[in-house]
Coordinates of C-alpha atoms in Angstrom, one line a residue:
X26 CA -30.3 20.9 -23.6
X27 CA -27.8 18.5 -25.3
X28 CA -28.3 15.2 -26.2
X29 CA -26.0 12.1 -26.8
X30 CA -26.4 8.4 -27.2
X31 CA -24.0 7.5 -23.9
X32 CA -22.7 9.7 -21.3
X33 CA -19.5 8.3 -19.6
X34 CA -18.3 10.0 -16.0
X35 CA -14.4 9.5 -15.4
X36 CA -12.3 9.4 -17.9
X37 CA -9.9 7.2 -16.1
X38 CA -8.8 3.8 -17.3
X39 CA -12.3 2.2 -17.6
X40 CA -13.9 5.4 -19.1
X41 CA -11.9 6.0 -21.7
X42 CA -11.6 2.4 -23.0
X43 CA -15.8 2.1 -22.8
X44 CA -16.1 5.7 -24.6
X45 CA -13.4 4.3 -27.6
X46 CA -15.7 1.2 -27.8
X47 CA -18.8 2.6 -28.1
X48 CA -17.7 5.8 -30.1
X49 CA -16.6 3.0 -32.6
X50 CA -20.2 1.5 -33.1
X51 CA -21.5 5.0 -33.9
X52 CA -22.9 6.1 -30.6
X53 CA -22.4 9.8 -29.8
X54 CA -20.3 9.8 -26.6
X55 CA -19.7 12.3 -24.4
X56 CA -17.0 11.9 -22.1
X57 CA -16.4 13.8 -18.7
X58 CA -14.0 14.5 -16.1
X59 CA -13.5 16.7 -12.9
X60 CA -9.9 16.1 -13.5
X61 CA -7.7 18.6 -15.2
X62 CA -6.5 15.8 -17.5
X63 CA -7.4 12.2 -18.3
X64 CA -6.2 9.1 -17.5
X65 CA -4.3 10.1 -14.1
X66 CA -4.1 7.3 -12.2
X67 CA -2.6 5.4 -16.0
X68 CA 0.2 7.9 -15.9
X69 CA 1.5 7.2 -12.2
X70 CA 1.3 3.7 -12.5
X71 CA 4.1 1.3 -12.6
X72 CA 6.3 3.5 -11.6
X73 CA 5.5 5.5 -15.0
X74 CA 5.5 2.8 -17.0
X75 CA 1.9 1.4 -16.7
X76 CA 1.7 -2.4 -15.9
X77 CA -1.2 -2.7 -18.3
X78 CA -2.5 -6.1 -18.3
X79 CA -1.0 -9.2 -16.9
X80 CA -0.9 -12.1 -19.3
X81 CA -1.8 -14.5 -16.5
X82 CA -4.9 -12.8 -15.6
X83 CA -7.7 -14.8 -14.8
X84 CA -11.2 -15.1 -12.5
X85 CA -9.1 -17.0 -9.8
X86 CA -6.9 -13.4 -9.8
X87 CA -9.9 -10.9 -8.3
X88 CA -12.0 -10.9 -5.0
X89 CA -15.6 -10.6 -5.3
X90 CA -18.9 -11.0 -2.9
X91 CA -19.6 -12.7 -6.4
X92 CA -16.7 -15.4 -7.4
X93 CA -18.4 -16.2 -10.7
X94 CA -19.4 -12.2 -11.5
X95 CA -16.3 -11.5 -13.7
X96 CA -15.6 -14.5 -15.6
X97 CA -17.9 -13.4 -18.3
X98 CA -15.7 -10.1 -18.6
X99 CA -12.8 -11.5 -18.4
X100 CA -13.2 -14.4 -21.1
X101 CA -14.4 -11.9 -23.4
X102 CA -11.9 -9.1 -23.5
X103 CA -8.0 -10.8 -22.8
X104 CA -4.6 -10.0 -22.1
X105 CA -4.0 -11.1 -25.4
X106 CA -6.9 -8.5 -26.6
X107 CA -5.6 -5.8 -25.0
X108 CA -1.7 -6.0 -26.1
X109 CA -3.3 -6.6 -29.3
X110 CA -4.6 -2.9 -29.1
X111 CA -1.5 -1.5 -27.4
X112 CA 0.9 -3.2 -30.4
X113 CA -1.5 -1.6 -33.3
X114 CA 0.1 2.2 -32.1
X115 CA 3.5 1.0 -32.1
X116 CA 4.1 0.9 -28.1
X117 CA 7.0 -1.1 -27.2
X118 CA 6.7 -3.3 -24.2
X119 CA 8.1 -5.5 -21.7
X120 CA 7.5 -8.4 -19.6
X121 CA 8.6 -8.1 -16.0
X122 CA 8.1 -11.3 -13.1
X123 CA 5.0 -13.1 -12.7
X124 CA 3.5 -12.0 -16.4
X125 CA 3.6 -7.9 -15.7
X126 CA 3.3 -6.3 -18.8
X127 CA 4.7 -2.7 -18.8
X128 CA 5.3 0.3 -21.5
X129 CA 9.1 0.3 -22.3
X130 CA 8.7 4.0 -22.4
X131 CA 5.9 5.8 -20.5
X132 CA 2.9 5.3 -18.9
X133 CA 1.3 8.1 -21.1
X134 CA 1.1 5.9 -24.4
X135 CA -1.5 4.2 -22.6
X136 CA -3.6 7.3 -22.5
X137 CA -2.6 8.8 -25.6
X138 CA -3.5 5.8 -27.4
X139 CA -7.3 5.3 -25.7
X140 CA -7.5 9.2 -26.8
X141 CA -6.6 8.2 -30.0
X142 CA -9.3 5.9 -30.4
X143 CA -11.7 8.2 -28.9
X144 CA -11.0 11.1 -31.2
X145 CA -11.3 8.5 -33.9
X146 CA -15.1 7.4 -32.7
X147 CA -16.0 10.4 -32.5
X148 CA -15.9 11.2 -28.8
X149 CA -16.5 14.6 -27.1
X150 CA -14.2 14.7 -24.1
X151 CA -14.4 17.7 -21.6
X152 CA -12.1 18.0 -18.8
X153 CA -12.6 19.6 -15.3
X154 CA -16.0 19.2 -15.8
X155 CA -18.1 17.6 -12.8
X156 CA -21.6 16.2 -12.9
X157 CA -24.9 16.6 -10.9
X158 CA -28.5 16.3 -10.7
X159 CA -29.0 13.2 -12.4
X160 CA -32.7 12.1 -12.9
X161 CA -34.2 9.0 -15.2
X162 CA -36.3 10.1 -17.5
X163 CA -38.5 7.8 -20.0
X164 CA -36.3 7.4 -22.6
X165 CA -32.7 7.3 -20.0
X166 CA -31.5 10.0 -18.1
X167 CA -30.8 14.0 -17.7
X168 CA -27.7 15.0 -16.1
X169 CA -26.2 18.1 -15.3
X170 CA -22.9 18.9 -16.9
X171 CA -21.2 21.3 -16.2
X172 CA -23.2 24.9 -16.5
X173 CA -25.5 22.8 -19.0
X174 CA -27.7 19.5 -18.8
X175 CA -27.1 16.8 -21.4
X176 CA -30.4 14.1 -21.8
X177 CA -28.7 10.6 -22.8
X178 CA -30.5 6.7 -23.4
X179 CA -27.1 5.4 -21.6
X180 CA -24.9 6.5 -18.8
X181 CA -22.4 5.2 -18.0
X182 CA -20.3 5.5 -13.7
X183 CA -16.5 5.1 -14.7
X184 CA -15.3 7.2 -11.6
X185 CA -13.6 4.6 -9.6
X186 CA -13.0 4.2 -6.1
X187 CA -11.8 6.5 -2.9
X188 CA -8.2 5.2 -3.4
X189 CA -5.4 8.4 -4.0
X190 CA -8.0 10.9 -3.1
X191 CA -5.3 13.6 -3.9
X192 CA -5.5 12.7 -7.2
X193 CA -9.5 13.3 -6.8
X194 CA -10.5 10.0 -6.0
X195 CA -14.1 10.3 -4.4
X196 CA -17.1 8.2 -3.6
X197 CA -19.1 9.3 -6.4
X198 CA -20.3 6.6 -8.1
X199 CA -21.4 4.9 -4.8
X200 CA -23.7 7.8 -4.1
X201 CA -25.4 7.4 -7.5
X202 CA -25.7 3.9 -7.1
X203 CA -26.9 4.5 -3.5
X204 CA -29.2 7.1 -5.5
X205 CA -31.0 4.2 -7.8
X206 CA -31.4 1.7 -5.4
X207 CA -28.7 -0.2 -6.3
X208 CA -27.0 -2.2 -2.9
X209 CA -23.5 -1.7 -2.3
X210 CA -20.5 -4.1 -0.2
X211 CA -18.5 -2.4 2.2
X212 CA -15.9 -0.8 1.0
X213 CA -11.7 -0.3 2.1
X214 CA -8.4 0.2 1.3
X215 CA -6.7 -2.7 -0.7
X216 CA -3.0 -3.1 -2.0
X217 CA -1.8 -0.7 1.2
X218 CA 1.1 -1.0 3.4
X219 CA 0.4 -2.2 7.1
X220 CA 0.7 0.3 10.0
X221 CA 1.8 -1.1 13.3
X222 CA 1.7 -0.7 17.0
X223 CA 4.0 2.0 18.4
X224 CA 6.3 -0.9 20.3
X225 CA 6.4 -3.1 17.1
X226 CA 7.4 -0.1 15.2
X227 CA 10.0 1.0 17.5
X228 CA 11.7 -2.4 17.4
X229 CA 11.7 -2.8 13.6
X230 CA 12.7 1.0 12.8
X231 CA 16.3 0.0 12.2
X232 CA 15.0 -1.9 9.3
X233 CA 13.7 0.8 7.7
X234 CA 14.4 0.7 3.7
X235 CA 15.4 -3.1 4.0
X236 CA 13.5 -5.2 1.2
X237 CA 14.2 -9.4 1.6
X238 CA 12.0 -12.2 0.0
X239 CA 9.3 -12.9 1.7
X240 CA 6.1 -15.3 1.5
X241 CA 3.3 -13.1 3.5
X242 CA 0.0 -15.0 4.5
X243 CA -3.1 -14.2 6.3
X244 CA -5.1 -17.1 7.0
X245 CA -4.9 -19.6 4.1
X246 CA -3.9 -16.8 1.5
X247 CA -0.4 -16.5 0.8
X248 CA 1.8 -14.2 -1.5
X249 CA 5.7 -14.9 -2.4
X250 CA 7.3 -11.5 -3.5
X251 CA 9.0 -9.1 -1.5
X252 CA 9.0 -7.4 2.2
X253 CA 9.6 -4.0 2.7
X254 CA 10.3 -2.2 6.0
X255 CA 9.2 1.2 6.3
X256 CA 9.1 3.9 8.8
X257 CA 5.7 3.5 9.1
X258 CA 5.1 -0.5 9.1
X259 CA 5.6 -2.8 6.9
X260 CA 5.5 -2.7 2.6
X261 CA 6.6 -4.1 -0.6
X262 CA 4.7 -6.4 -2.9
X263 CA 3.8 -9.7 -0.6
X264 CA 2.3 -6.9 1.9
X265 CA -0.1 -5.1 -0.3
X266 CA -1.0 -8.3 -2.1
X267 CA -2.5 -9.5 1.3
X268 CA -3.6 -6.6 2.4
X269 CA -6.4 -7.4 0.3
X270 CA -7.6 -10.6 2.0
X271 CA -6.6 -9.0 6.0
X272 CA -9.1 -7.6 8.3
X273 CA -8.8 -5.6 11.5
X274 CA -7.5 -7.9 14.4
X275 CA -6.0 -10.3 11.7
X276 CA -2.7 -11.9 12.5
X277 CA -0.1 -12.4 9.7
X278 CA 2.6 -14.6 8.9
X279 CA 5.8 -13.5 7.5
X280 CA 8.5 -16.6 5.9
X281 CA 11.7 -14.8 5.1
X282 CA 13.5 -16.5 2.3
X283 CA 10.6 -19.0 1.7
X284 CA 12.6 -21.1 -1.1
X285 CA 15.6 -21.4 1.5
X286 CA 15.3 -24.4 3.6
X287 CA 16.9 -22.5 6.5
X288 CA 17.7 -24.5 9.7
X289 CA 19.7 -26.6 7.8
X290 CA 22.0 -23.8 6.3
X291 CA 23.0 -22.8 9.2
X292 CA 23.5 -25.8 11.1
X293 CA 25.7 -26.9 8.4
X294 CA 27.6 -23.0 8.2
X295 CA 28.4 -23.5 11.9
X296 CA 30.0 -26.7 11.2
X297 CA 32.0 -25.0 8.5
X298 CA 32.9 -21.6 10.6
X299 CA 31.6 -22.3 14.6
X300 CA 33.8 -19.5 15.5
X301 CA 31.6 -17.2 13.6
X302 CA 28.5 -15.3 15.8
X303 CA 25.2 -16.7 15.1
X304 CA 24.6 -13.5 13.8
X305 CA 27.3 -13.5 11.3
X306 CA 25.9 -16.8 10.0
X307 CA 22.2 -15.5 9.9
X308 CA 23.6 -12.3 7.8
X309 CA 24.9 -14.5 4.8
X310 CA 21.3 -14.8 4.2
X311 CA 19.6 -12.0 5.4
X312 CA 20.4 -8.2 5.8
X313 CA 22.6 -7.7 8.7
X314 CA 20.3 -5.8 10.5
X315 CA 17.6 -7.6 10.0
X316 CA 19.9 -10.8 11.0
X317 CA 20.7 -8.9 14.2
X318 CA 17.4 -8.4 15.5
X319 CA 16.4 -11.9 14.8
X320 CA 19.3 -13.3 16.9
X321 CA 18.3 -10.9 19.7
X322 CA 14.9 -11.9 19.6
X323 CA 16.0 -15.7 19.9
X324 CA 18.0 -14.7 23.1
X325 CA 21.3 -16.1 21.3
X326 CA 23.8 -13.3 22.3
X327 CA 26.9 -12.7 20.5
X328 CA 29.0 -16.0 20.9
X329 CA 30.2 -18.3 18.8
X330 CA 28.0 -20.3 16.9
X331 CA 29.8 -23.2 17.7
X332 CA 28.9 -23.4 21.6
X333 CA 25.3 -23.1 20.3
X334 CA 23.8 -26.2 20.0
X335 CA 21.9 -27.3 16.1
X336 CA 18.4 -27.6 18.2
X337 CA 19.2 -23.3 19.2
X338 CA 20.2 -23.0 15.3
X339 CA 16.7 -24.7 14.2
X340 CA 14.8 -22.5 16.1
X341 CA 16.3 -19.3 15.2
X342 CA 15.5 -20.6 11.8
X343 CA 11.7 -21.0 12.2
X344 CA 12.1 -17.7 14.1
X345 CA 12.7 -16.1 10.5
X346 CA 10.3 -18.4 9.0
X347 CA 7.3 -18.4 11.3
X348 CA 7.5 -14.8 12.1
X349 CA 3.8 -13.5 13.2
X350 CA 2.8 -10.0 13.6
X351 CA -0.6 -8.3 14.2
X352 CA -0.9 -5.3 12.1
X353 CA -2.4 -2.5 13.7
X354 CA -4.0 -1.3 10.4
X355 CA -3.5 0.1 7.2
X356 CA -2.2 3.5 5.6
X357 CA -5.7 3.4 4.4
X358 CA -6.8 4.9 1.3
X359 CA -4.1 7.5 1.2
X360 CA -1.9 5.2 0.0
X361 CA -4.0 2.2 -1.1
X362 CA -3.6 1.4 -5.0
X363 CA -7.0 -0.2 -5.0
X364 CA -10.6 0.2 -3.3
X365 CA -12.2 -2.8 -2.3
X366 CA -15.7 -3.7 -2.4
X367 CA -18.6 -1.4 -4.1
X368 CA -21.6 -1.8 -6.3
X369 CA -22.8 -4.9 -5.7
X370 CA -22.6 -7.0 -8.7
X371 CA -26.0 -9.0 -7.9
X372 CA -27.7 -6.0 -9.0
X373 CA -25.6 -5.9 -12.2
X374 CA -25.4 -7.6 -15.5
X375 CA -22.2 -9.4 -16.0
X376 CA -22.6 -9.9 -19.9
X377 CA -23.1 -5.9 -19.4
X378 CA -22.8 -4.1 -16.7
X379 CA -25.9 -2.5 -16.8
X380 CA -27.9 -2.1 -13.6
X381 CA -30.7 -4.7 -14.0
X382 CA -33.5 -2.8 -12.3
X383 CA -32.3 0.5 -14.0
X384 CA -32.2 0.0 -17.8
X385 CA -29.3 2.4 -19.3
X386 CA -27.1 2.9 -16.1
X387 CA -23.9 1.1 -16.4
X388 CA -20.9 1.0 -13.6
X389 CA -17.5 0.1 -14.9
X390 CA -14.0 -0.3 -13.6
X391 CA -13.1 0.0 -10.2
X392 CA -16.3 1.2 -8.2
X393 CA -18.0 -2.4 -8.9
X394 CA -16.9 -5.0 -6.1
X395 CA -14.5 -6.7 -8.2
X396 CA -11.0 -6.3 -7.3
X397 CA -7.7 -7.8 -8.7
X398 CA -4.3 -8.6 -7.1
X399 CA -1.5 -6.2 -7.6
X400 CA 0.4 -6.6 -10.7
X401 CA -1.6 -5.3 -14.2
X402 CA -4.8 -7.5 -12.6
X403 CA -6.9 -4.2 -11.9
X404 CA -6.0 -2.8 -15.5
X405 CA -7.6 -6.1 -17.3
X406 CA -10.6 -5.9 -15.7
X407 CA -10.9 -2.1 -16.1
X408 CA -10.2 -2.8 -19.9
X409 CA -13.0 -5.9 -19.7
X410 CA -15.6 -4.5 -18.0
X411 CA -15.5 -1.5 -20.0
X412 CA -15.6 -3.2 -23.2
X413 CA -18.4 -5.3 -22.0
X414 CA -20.2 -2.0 -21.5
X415 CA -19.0 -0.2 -24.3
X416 CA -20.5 -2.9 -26.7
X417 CA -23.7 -2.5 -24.9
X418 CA -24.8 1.1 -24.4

């Protein structure tokens, strides 16, 4: 039997910051992972280059049951915190649109530096090492690790959400708050492409691999960032973003080129060229394919602009503008970059994180029902909450 002050399960993004916290107060942490290595899901991100924070991060950002759960997090550990951290080892960054912070190099600095301020609290970290059999005892918990059981006054559930589950994602640490009592919201795939029906799709499959600006919304929630086609359905930033706030039976609305006040650019480009299609006129803006279909859907045909009147012209405009599509679902967690809903945060401590019926059992990161918009928003509170924790166990 082996004891330590805090055990931490996943050593993902919110584990390893919380076991680097409290390893530098002087508590003996052990850290753990079924994964052959940590910090997976850092390295894939951002296309390799980690979007680690977002400097525009705040409560307004994340969907909750809870609105008001994460604002104590967030105000205490920043953007501004976090880049602090990230420019004490030296790693070069960047800023990319809407205040995305990414590594100029690699994604692994990220998780070489949180394992560099493991090492240097002390932190024991085994890898491909799963956990089971955890009972309370009086003085915290016992946990089996491994081939051996550990006793520990604090444990901490760092191990995510079902999102990627080829990378190992599981539900884990809903069964062990399941396991304590603790109440949980429904959870599903967030910041996933849309599937759609078999007609839809076969109409749009020419599109396939076309990206335009786009602003996406689903009831009053909107997103401006771009539309991607796919063979599958529909993808791109302004499509996971709202994934987020859809539900089954939803209806979207797509507005191609949403800072373009359309009708009026092509009434006035068939004044200037009426021998030109309406097609032709529609692809100065938009890809031509995607011009094409719209011009088809509109019943226009192929003749000249001109003998189309500006009324036709308007309304192939708000055809591209007011475009509304059902999704048929989701690629579901296969694809999904986040998982959406989880431990209920009315049964947690949001100065802590610590269950507040079950002293010394903390959930961090991405398994709590706190979930942030695509773009470094997920990071921050997975660096927040786990300070918040880390400063408490």
């Amino acid at each position: 039997m082996q004891q330590y002050d805090v055990l931490i399960i996943g050593a993902g993004a919110a584990g390893l910051m919380c076991a680097a916290v409290a390893g530098a107060r002087g508590r003996k942490v052990l850290l753990i992972d079924h994964a052959r290595a940590p910090g997976e899901k850092i390295r894939i991100s951002g296309g390799g280059r980690c979007n680690f924070t977002n400097i525009h991060a705040s409560p307004k950002n994340f969907l909750s049951a809870n609105r008001h759960f994460h604002k104590s997090a967030l105000a205490r550990y920043t953007p501004a915190d976090f880049l602090a951290l990230v420019e004490r080892h030296g790693i070069a960054w960047h800023e990319k649109t809407l205040g995305q912070l990414f590594c100029d190099d690699t994604a692994r600095q990220i998780v070489i530096m949180l394992l560099e301020e493991c090492r240097a609290g002390g932190v024991e970290l085994r890898l491909s090492t799963s956990a089971s059999a955890i009972e309370r005892r009086e003085t915290g918990f016992s946990v089996r690790v491994g081939e051996g059981t550990v006793e520990v006054s604090s444990l901490v559930i760092a191990t995510g959400g079902k999102s990627i589950p080829k990378m190992g994602a599981t539900g884990f640490a809903y069964e062990v708050a399941e396991r304590f009592g603790l109440p949980l919201v429904e959870q599903r795939a967030g910041l996933v492409p849309f599937t759609l029906d078999p007609a839809t799709l076969e109409m749009l499959a020419p599109l396939a691999g076309i990206a335009v600006p786009a602003e996406i919304c689903c009831g009053r929630t909107c997103f401006r960032e771009a539309l991607l086609f796919t063979h599958r359905g529909l993808s791109g930033p302004a499509v996971l973003q709202i994934s987020s706030y859809w539900r089954p039976g939803d209806e979207i609305r797509i507005r191609l080129l949403p800072e373009v006040a359309l009708a009026e650019r092509l009434v006035e480009a068939k004044r200037e060229a009426p021998r030109q299609s309406a097609a032709n006129l529609l692809a100065a803006f938009l890809p031509k394919k995607l011009a094409q279909l719209l011009v088809e859907q509109a019943g226009l045909g192929g003749g000249a602009a001109g003998d189309l009147s500006d009324k036709a012209l308007r309304a192939l405009a708000e055809r591209a503008q007011d475009w509304r599509l059902k999704p048929s679902g989701t690629e579901g967690y296969r694809t999904a970059e986040v998982t959406l809903g989880g431990v209920d945060t009315s049964a947690l401590s949001s100065q802590t994180m610590e269950a507040r019926d079950v002293p010394g059992l903390y959930f961090i990161g991405e398994c709590v029902d706190v979930t942030g918009w695509l773009g470094g928003y997920n990071f921050q509170w997975a660096w927040a909450s786990a300070q918040a924790a880390g400063q408490a166990v």
